[in-house]
Amino acid sequence: MLTPLKLGVNIDHAATLRQARGVDYPNLVEIARLAERGGADGITIHLREDRRHIQDADVYTLRKTLTTRMNLEMANNPEIVRIALEVRPDEVCLVPERRQELTTEGGLDAAGQFDALRPTVAALAANGTHVSLFIAPERKQLEAAAELGAPYVELHTGAYANATGDELKREVEALHDAAAYGATLGLRVNAGHGLTMTNVKPLLDIPNLDTLNIGHSIIAHALFVGVEQAVRDMVAACAR
Ligand code: PXP
């Protein structure tokens, strides 16, 4: 029996629109409220080191106003860890970050950065936040996440979203394998990046997936139908 997939709606790109003009609209509290009304199980925001979209004040304000779970994506950076410890989001997803990248391009090297990640995972967990690691769908990374004591992982679906032909088949298999292996390690397995209402379909029969975090394609669709309907449409696309 497949359990229903949950949807985390990433609203970073509503903030991108605001930051493009340095104004105070669109109002992110209202965007999040509409996403929740449309059926989001949680709201995801990424406080990047360069603050290109989400700002510190957004994190504090949304923490007070969200009625669903807050998932804060962030690099393992002392200044941002301090904010996360103060704000106490329901979940933190630790991601790799490079200043020049357009978006989070690769997974976190949980195995290679084990010693740097350990104190951050421990501090956030002790503070009541569930920690997730954004990793490539590879067994080595899943094992490192489990050893670090992170209860969740998020599988990076960016390579899957960009793949075609045989490579696409290999990426789907890698996601199936990683979700199944993660479950045997006791991890809750989420996935996200580059997902759309169309390319999400081949992932719907992966048994051990819990939550999909989707942002850019929902915000783009919202230009045509509004935020609430765009989220409703994605919820329907993720039904299984
Ligand atoms: N999950 C993680 C960890 C991410 O970094 C991002 C992008 O911020 C997403 C999900 C959402 O990706 P997209 O905006 O391509 O749907």
PDB file of C-alpha atoms and ligand atoms in Angstrom:
ATOM      1  CA  MET A   1       0.000   0.000   0.000  1.00  0.00           C
ATOM      2  CA  LEU A   2       1.399   3.342  -1.029  1.00  0.00           C
ATOM      3  CA  THR A   3       0.980   6.049   1.571  1.00  0.00           C
ATOM      4  CA  PRO A   4      -0.111   9.466   0.252  1.00  0.00           C
ATOM      5  CA  LEU A   5       2.750  11.764  -0.653  1.00  0.00           C
ATOM      6  CA  LYS A   6       2.988  15.018   1.263  1.00  0.00           C
ATOM      7  CA  LEU A   7       3.777  18.272  -0.502  1.00  0.00           C
ATOM      8  CA  GLY A   8       6.145  20.902   0.843  1.00  0.00           C
ATOM      9  CA  VAL A   9       5.728  24.108  -1.136  1.00  0.00           C
ATOM     10  CA  ASN A  10       8.891  26.120  -1.590  1.00  0.00           C
ATOM     11  CA  ILE A  11       8.028  29.830  -1.820  1.00  0.00           C
ATOM     12  CA  ASP A  12      11.557  31.160  -2.473  1.00  0.00           C
ATOM     13  CA  HIS A  13      10.648  32.393  -5.917  1.00  0.00           C
ATOM     14  CA  ALA A  14       7.821  34.589  -4.695  1.00  0.00           C
ATOM     15  CA  ALA A  15      10.618  36.276  -2.723  1.00  0.00           C
ATOM     16  CA  THR A  16      12.782  36.356  -5.873  1.00  0.00           C
ATOM     17  CA  LEU A  17      10.102  38.490  -7.509  1.00  0.00           C
ATOM     18  CA  ARG A  18      10.033  40.831  -4.534  1.00  0.00           C
ATOM     19  CA  GLN A  19      13.824  41.145  -4.334  1.00  0.00           C
ATOM     20  CA  ALA A  20      14.054  41.855  -8.082  1.00  0.00           C
ATOM     21  CA  ARG A  21      12.635  45.311  -7.344  1.00  0.00           C
ATOM     22  CA  GLY A  22      13.563  45.726  -3.685  1.00  0.00           C
ATOM     23  CA  VAL A  23       9.925  46.290  -2.759  1.00  0.00           C
ATOM     24  CA  ASP A  24       7.700  44.747  -0.098  1.00  0.00           C
ATOM     25  CA  TYR A  25       5.374  42.760  -2.395  1.00  0.00           C
ATOM     26  CA  PRO A  26       4.302  40.064  -2.997  1.00  0.00           C
ATOM     27  CA  ASN A  27       3.650  39.518   0.682  1.00  0.00           C
ATOM     28  CA  LEU A  28       5.177  36.152   1.607  1.00  0.00           C
ATOM     29  CA  VAL A  29       2.864  35.610   4.553  1.00  0.00           C
ATOM     30  CA  GLU A  30      -0.058  35.823   2.143  1.00  0.00           C
ATOM     31  CA  ILE A  31       1.670  33.575  -0.427  1.00  0.00           C
ATOM     32  CA  ALA A  32       2.257  30.953   2.275  1.00  0.00           C
ATOM     33  CA  ARG A  33      -1.337  31.254   3.476  1.00  0.00           C
ATOM     34  CA  LEU A  34      -2.635  30.630  -0.047  1.00  0.00           C
ATOM     35  CA  ALA A  35      -0.281  27.662  -0.448  1.00  0.00           C
ATOM     36  CA  GLU A  36      -1.573  26.213   2.819  1.00  0.00           C
ATOM     37  CA  ARG A  37      -5.159  26.776   1.671  1.00  0.00           C
ATOM     38  CA  GLY A  38      -4.322  24.960  -1.556  1.00  0.00           C
ATOM     39  CA  GLY A  39      -3.241  21.891   0.401  1.00  0.00           C
ATOM     40  CA  ALA A  40       0.459  22.332   1.198  1.00  0.00           C
ATOM     41  CA  ASP A  41       1.527  20.085   4.071  1.00  0.00           C
ATOM     42  CA  GLY A  42       4.400  22.414   4.825  1.00  0.00           C
ATOM     43  CA  ILE A  43       6.182  25.518   3.597  1.00  0.00           C
ATOM     44  CA  THR A  44       9.822  25.419   2.582  1.00  0.00           C
ATOM     45  CA  ILE A  45      12.121  28.434   2.442  1.00  0.00           C
ATOM     46  CA  HIS A  46      15.848  28.635   1.736  1.00  0.00           C
ATOM     47  CA  LEU A  47      17.781  31.304   3.599  1.00  0.00           C
ATOM     48  CA  ARG A  48      20.790  31.538   1.319  1.00  0.00           C
ATOM     49  CA  GLU A  49      24.098  33.013   2.437  1.00  0.00           C
ATOM     50  CA  ASP A  50      23.737  35.740  -0.207  1.00  0.00           C
ATOM     51  CA  ARG A  51      20.085  36.443   0.808  1.00  0.00           C
ATOM     52  CA  ARG A  52      19.083  36.535  -2.857  1.00  0.00           C
ATOM     53  CA  HIS A  53      15.431  35.736  -2.101  1.00  0.00           C
ATOM     54  CA  ILE A  54      14.387  34.853   1.454  1.00  0.00           C
ATOM     55  CA  GLN A  55      15.512  37.447   4.043  1.00  0.00           C
ATOM     56  CA  ASP A  56      16.146  36.927   7.746  1.00  0.00           C
ATOM     57  CA  ALA A  57      12.945  38.791   8.647  1.00  0.00           C
ATOM     58  CA  ASP A  58      10.901  36.390   6.470  1.00  0.00           C
ATOM     59  CA  VAL A  59      12.114  33.438   8.512  1.00  0.00           C
ATOM     60  CA  TYR A  60      11.081  35.052  11.805  1.00  0.00           C
ATOM     61  CA  THR A  61       7.722  36.281  10.483  1.00  0.00           C
ATOM     62  CA  LEU A  62       6.738  33.040   8.768  1.00  0.00           C
ATOM     63  CA  ARG A  63       7.639  31.072  11.884  1.00  0.00           C
ATOM     64  CA  LYS A  64       4.850  32.950  13.655  1.00  0.00           C
ATOM     65  CA  THR A  65       2.285  32.853  10.856  1.00  0.00           C
ATOM     66  CA  LEU A  66       2.537  29.407   9.231  1.00  0.00           C
ATOM     67  CA  THR A  67      -0.179  26.972  10.213  1.00  0.00           C
ATOM     68  CA  THR A  68       1.684  24.004   8.708  1.00  0.00           C
ATOM     69  CA  ARG A  69       5.264  22.860   9.145  1.00  0.00           C
ATOM     70  CA  MET A  70       8.204  25.126   8.413  1.00  0.00           C
ATOM     71  CA  ASN A  71      11.100  23.517   6.567  1.00  0.00           C
ATOM     72  CA  LEU A  72      14.152  25.792   6.495  1.00  0.00           C
ATOM     73  CA  GLU A  73      16.758  24.959   3.874  1.00  0.00           C
ATOM     74  CA  MET A  74      20.220  26.233   4.707  1.00  0.00           C
ATOM     75  CA  ALA A  75      23.939  25.699   4.349  1.00  0.00           C
ATOM     76  CA  ASN A  76      26.000  24.553   7.315  1.00  0.00           C
ATOM     77  CA  ASN A  77      27.070  28.121   8.005  1.00  0.00           C
ATOM     78  CA  PRO A  78      27.508  29.319  11.632  1.00  0.00           C
ATOM     79  CA  GLU A  79      25.514  32.527  11.160  1.00  0.00           C
ATOM     80  CA  ILE A  80      22.551  30.703   9.642  1.00  0.00           C
ATOM     81  CA  VAL A  81      22.767  27.860  12.151  1.00  0.00           C
ATOM     82  CA  ARG A  82      22.436  30.519  14.859  1.00  0.00           C
ATOM     83  CA  ILE A  83      19.250  31.821  13.218  1.00  0.00           C
ATOM     84  CA  ALA A  84      17.852  28.295  12.937  1.00  0.00           C
ATOM     85  CA  LEU A  85      18.553  27.654  16.613  1.00  0.00           C
ATOM     86  CA  GLU A  86      16.693  30.857  17.487  1.00  0.00           C
ATOM     87  CA  VAL A  87      13.736  30.296  15.144  1.00  0.00           C
ATOM     88  CA  ARG A  88      13.392  26.546  15.795  1.00  0.00           C
ATOM     89  CA  PRO A  89      11.782  25.498  12.493  1.00  0.00           C
ATOM     90  CA  ASP A  90      10.002  22.148  12.499  1.00  0.00           C
ATOM     91  CA  GLU A  91      12.572  20.918   9.997  1.00  0.00           C
ATOM     92  CA  VAL A  92      15.920  22.067   8.706  1.00  0.00           C
ATOM     93  CA  CYS A  93      17.241  20.697   5.437  1.00  0.00           C
ATOM     94  CA  LEU A  94      20.991  21.117   5.202  1.00  0.00           C
ATOM     95  CA  VAL A  95      22.061  21.812   1.636  1.00  0.00           C
ATOM     96  CA  PRO A  96      25.368  22.584  -0.084  1.00  0.00           C
ATOM     97  CA  GLU A  97      25.644  26.131  -1.363  1.00  0.00           C
ATOM     98  CA  ARG A  98      27.837  27.837  -3.893  1.00  0.00           C
ATOM     99  CA  ARG A  99      27.468  31.577  -4.266  1.00  0.00           C
ATOM    100  CA  GLN A 100      27.502  31.661  -8.059  1.00  0.00           C
ATOM    101  CA  GLU A 101      25.053  28.814  -8.660  1.00  0.00           C
ATOM    102  CA  LEU A 102      21.589  29.511 -10.074  1.00  0.00           C
ATOM    103  CA  THR A 103      20.096  26.939  -7.723  1.00  0.00           C
ATOM    104  CA  THR A 104      21.293  24.136  -5.432  1.00  0.00           C
ATOM    105  CA  GLU A 105      23.181  22.133  -8.012  1.00  0.00           C
ATOM    106  CA  GLY A 106      24.369  19.045  -6.202  1.00  0.00           C
ATOM    107  CA  GLY A 107      23.745  17.021  -3.081  1.00  0.00           C
ATOM    108  CA  LEU A 108      25.492  17.505   0.220  1.00  0.00           C
ATOM    109  CA  ASP A 109      28.571  15.318   0.645  1.00  0.00           C
ATOM    110  CA  ALA A 110      27.378  13.950   3.985  1.00  0.00           C
ATOM    111  CA  ALA A 111      30.110  11.302   3.941  1.00  0.00           C
ATOM    112  CA  GLY A 112      32.939  13.739   3.107  1.00  0.00           C
ATOM    113  CA  GLN A 113      31.752  16.476   5.482  1.00  0.00           C
ATOM    114  CA  PHE A 114      30.831  14.134   8.312  1.00  0.00           C
ATOM    115  CA  ASP A 115      32.880  15.890  11.009  1.00  0.00           C
ATOM    116  CA  ALA A 116      31.644  19.381  10.074  1.00  0.00           C
ATOM    117  CA  LEU A 117      28.016  18.249   9.949  1.00  0.00           C
ATOM    118  CA  ARG A 118      27.961  16.289  13.183  1.00  0.00           C
ATOM    119  CA  PRO A 119      27.825  19.228  15.671  1.00  0.00           C
ATOM    120  CA  THR A 120      25.214  21.074  13.565  1.00  0.00           C
ATOM    121  CA  VAL A 121      22.922  18.043  13.293  1.00  0.00           C
ATOM    122  CA  ALA A 122      23.307  17.417  17.041  1.00  0.00           C
ATOM    123  CA  ALA A 123      22.652  21.054  18.029  1.00  0.00           C
ATOM    124  CA  LEU A 124      19.542  21.360  15.848  1.00  0.00           C
ATOM    125  CA  ALA A 125      18.180  18.009  17.034  1.00  0.00           C
ATOM    126  CA  ALA A 126      18.757  18.938  20.678  1.00  0.00           C
ATOM    127  CA  ASN A 127      16.816  22.145  19.980  1.00  0.00           C
ATOM    128  CA  GLY A 128      13.754  20.214  18.774  1.00  0.00           C
ATOM    129  CA  THR A 129      14.272  20.527  14.990  1.00  0.00           C
ATOM    130  CA  HIS A 130      14.127  17.491  12.701  1.00  0.00           C
ATOM    131  CA  VAL A 131      17.194  17.560  10.503  1.00  0.00           C
ATOM    132  CA  SER A 132      17.189  16.470   6.893  1.00  0.00           C
ATOM    133  CA  LEU A 133      20.203  16.206   4.588  1.00  0.00           C
ATOM    134  CA  PHE A 134      19.835  17.035   0.909  1.00  0.00           C
ATOM    135  CA  ILE A 135      21.830  14.250  -0.741  1.00  0.00           C
ATOM    136  CA  ALA A 136      22.280  12.523  -4.072  1.00  0.00           C
ATOM    137  CA  PRO A 137      20.477   9.167  -4.241  1.00  0.00           C
ATOM    138  CA  GLU A 138      23.589   7.183  -3.293  1.00  0.00           C
ATOM    139  CA  ARG A 139      23.952   4.486  -0.625  1.00  0.00           C
ATOM    140  CA  LYS A 140      27.173   5.995   0.753  1.00  0.00           C
ATOM    141  CA  GLN A 141      25.372   9.293   1.454  1.00  0.00           C
ATOM    142  CA  LEU A 142      22.371   7.559   3.021  1.00  0.00           C
ATOM    143  CA  GLU A 143      24.663   5.615   5.334  1.00  0.00           C
ATOM    144  CA  ALA A 144      26.453   8.817   6.365  1.00  0.00           C
ATOM    145  CA  ALA A 145      23.099  10.532   7.051  1.00  0.00           C
ATOM    146  CA  ALA A 146      21.961   7.637   9.235  1.00  0.00           C
ATOM    147  CA  GLU A 147      25.284   7.625  11.084  1.00  0.00           C
ATOM    148  CA  LEU A 148      24.980  11.371  11.672  1.00  0.00           C
ATOM    149  CA  GLY A 149      21.633  10.737  13.347  1.00  0.00           C
ATOM    150  CA  ALA A 150      19.606  12.789  10.853  1.00  0.00           C
ATOM    151  CA  PRO A 151      16.056  11.428  10.904  1.00  0.00           C
ATOM    152  CA  TYR A 152      15.288  12.582   7.337  1.00  0.00           C
ATOM    153  CA  VAL A 153      17.019  12.825   4.010  1.00  0.00           C
ATOM    154  CA  GLU A 154      15.881  14.629   0.901  1.00  0.00           C
ATOM    155  CA  LEU A 155      16.948  12.984  -2.338  1.00  0.00           C
ATOM    156  CA  HIS A 156      18.146  15.483  -4.942  1.00  0.00           C
ATOM    157  CA  THR A 157      15.958  14.960  -8.014  1.00  0.00           C
ATOM    158  CA  GLY A 158      17.789  17.559 -10.123  1.00  0.00           C
ATOM    159  CA  ALA A 159      19.743  14.965 -12.144  1.00  0.00           C
ATOM    160  CA  TYR A 160      16.510  13.020 -12.674  1.00  0.00           C
ATOM    161  CA  ALA A 161      14.674  16.164 -13.819  1.00  0.00           C
ATOM    162  CA  ASN A 162      17.365  16.934 -16.405  1.00  0.00           C
ATOM    163  CA  ALA A 163      17.832  13.378 -17.687  1.00  0.00           C
ATOM    164  CA  THR A 164      16.484  11.761 -20.855  1.00  0.00           C
ATOM    165  CA  GLY A 165      16.539   8.257 -22.396  1.00  0.00           C
ATOM    166  CA  ASP A 166      18.665   5.608 -20.664  1.00  0.00           C
ATOM    167  CA  GLU A 167      20.005   8.128 -18.217  1.00  0.00           C
ATOM    168  CA  LEU A 168      16.451   8.891 -17.123  1.00  0.00           C
ATOM    169  CA  LYS A 169      15.834   5.190 -16.466  1.00  0.00           C
ATOM    170  CA  ARG A 170      19.016   5.009 -14.396  1.00  0.00           C
ATOM    171  CA  GLU A 171      18.000   8.069 -12.368  1.00  0.00           C
ATOM    172  CA  VAL A 172      14.539   6.617 -11.627  1.00  0.00           C
ATOM    173  CA  GLU A 173      16.161   3.356 -10.511  1.00  0.00           C
ATOM    174  CA  ALA A 174      18.624   5.255  -8.314  1.00  0.00           C
ATOM    175  CA  LEU A 175      15.742   7.089  -6.621  1.00  0.00           C
ATOM    176  CA  HIS A 176      13.817   3.824  -6.086  1.00  0.00           C
ATOM    177  CA  ASP A 177      16.896   2.141  -4.654  1.00  0.00           C
ATOM    178  CA  ALA A 178      17.800   5.082  -2.414  1.00  0.00           C
ATOM    179  CA  ALA A 179      14.282   5.372  -1.006  1.00  0.00           C
ATOM    180  CA  ALA A 180      14.143   1.648  -0.239  1.00  0.00           C
ATOM    181  CA  TYR A 181      17.645   1.597   1.246  1.00  0.00           C
ATOM    182  CA  GLY A 182      16.940   4.727   3.291  1.00  0.00           C
ATOM    183  CA  ALA A 183      13.890   3.036   4.797  1.00  0.00           C
ATOM    184  CA  THR A 184      15.990   0.030   5.855  1.00  0.00           C
ATOM    185  CA  LEU A 185      18.322   2.475   7.648  1.00  0.00           C
ATOM    186  CA  GLY A 186      15.349   3.987   9.495  1.00  0.00           C
ATOM    187  CA  LEU A 187      15.423   7.256   7.542  1.00  0.00           C
ATOM    188  CA  ARG A 188      12.351   9.168   6.412  1.00  0.00           C
ATOM    189  CA  VAL A 189      12.951   9.858   2.758  1.00  0.00           C
ATOM    190  CA  ASN A 190      11.827  13.050   1.024  1.00  0.00           C
ATOM    191  CA  ALA A 191      12.737  14.242  -2.466  1.00  0.00           C
ATOM    192  CA  GLY A 192      12.809  17.418  -4.445  1.00  0.00           C
ATOM    193  CA  HIS A 193      14.350  19.783  -6.960  1.00  0.00           C
ATOM    194  CA  GLY A 194      13.282  20.511 -10.507  1.00  0.00           C
ATOM    195  CA  LEU A 195       9.971  18.649 -10.161  1.00  0.00           C
ATOM    196  CA  THR A 196       6.943  19.621 -12.234  1.00  0.00           C
ATOM    197  CA  MET A 197       3.371  18.333 -12.562  1.00  0.00           C
ATOM    198  CA  THR A 198       4.608  16.222 -15.487  1.00  0.00           C
ATOM    199  CA  ASN A 199       7.960  14.838 -14.416  1.00  0.00           C
ATOM    200  CA  VAL A 200       6.687  13.941 -10.952  1.00  0.00           C
ATOM    201  CA  LYS A 201       4.589  11.105 -12.422  1.00  0.00           C
ATOM    202  CA  PRO A 202       7.299   8.398 -12.692  1.00  0.00           C
ATOM    203  CA  LEU A 203       8.198   8.984  -9.032  1.00  0.00           C
ATOM    204  CA  LEU A 204       4.713   8.372  -7.662  1.00  0.00           C
ATOM    205  CA  ASP A 205       5.137   4.613  -7.290  1.00  0.00           C
ATOM    206  CA  ILE A 206       8.254   4.852  -5.114  1.00  0.00           C
ATOM    207  CA  PRO A 207       6.943   3.231  -1.927  1.00  0.00           C
ATOM    208  CA  ASN A 208       9.124   4.826   0.701  1.00  0.00           C
ATOM    209  CA  LEU A 209       8.807   8.472  -0.265  1.00  0.00           C
ATOM    210  CA  ASP A 210       7.243  10.737   2.360  1.00  0.00           C
ATOM    211  CA  THR A 211       7.325  14.362   1.135  1.00  0.00           C
ATOM    212  CA  LEU A 212       8.114  16.117  -2.133  1.00  0.00           C
ATOM    213  CA  ASN A 213       9.449  19.666  -1.855  1.00  0.00           C
ATOM    214  CA  ILE A 214       8.526  21.633  -4.953  1.00  0.00           C
ATOM    215  CA  GLY A 215       8.878  25.344  -5.638  1.00  0.00           C
ATOM    216  CA  HIS A 216       9.835  26.856  -8.958  1.00  0.00           C
ATOM    217  CA  SER A 217       7.280  25.094 -11.167  1.00  0.00           C
ATOM    218  CA  ILE A 218       4.446  25.842  -8.708  1.00  0.00           C
ATOM    219  CA  ILE A 219       5.273  29.542  -8.538  1.00  0.00           C
ATOM    220  CA  ALA A 220       5.543  29.648 -12.361  1.00  0.00           C
ATOM    221  CA  HIS A 221       2.139  27.929 -12.716  1.00  0.00           C
ATOM    222  CA  ALA A 222       0.717  30.376 -10.160  1.00  0.00           C
ATOM    223  CA  LEU A 223       1.247  33.218 -12.666  1.00  0.00           C
ATOM    224  CA  PHE A 224      -1.585  31.680 -14.685  1.00  0.00           C
ATOM    225  CA  VAL A 225      -3.921  30.274 -12.051  1.00  0.00           C
ATOM    226  CA  GLY A 226      -2.964  31.885  -8.739  1.00  0.00           C
ATOM    227  CA  VAL A 227      -1.031  30.366  -5.845  1.00  0.00           C
ATOM    228  CA  GLU A 228      -3.868  28.448  -4.219  1.00  0.00           C
ATOM    229  CA  GLN A 229      -4.935  26.741  -7.456  1.00  0.00           C
ATOM    230  CA  ALA A 230      -1.332  26.071  -8.486  1.00  0.00           C
ATOM    231  CA  VAL A 231      -0.790  24.216  -5.214  1.00  0.00           C
ATOM    232  CA  ARG A 232      -4.092  22.349  -5.626  1.00  0.00           C
ATOM    233  CA  ASP A 233      -2.982  21.290  -9.109  1.00  0.00           C
ATOM    234  CA  MET A 234       0.341  20.015  -7.778  1.00  0.00           C
ATOM    235  CA  VAL A 235      -1.385  18.162  -4.923  1.00  0.00           C
ATOM    236  CA  ALA A 236      -3.559  16.460  -7.568  1.00  0.00           C
ATOM    237  CA  ALA A 237      -0.500  15.678  -9.710  1.00  0.00           C
ATOM    238  CA  CYS A 238       1.175  14.003  -6.700  1.00  0.00           C
ATOM    239  CA  ALA A 239      -1.861  11.862  -5.782  1.00  0.00           C
ATOM    240  CA  ARG A 240      -1.261   8.100  -5.817  1.00  0.00           C
TER     241      ARG A 240
HETATM  242  N1  PXP B   1      14.524  20.897  -2.135  1.00  0.00           N
HETATM  243  C1  PXP B   1      15.717  21.529  -1.913  1.00  0.00           C
HETATM  244  C2  PXP B   1      16.614  20.993  -0.858  1.00  0.00           C
HETATM  245  C3  PXP B   1      16.056  22.691  -2.632  1.00  0.00           C
HETATM  246  O1  PXP B   1      17.230  23.305  -2.406  1.00  0.00           O
HETATM  247  C4  PXP B   1      15.126  23.198  -3.574  1.00  0.00           C
HETATM  248  C5  PXP B   1      15.445  24.471  -4.298  1.00  0.00           C
HETATM  249  O2  PXP B   1      15.517  25.517  -3.395  1.00  0.00           O
HETATM  250  C6  PXP B   1      13.910  22.515  -3.747  1.00  0.00           C
HETATM  251  C7  PXP B   1      13.649  21.357  -3.040  1.00  0.00           C
HETATM  252  C8  PXP B   1      12.861  23.009  -4.691  1.00  0.00           C
HETATM  253  O3  PXP B   1      13.338  22.947  -5.994  1.00  0.00           O
HETATM  254  P1  PXP B   1      12.454  23.594  -7.175  1.00  0.00           P
HETATM  255  O4  PXP B   1      12.332  25.038  -6.861  1.00  0.00           O
HETATM  256  O5  PXP B   1      13.279  23.290  -8.387  1.00  0.00           O
HETATM  257  O6  PXP B   1      11.138  22.892  -7.156  1.00  0.00           O
END
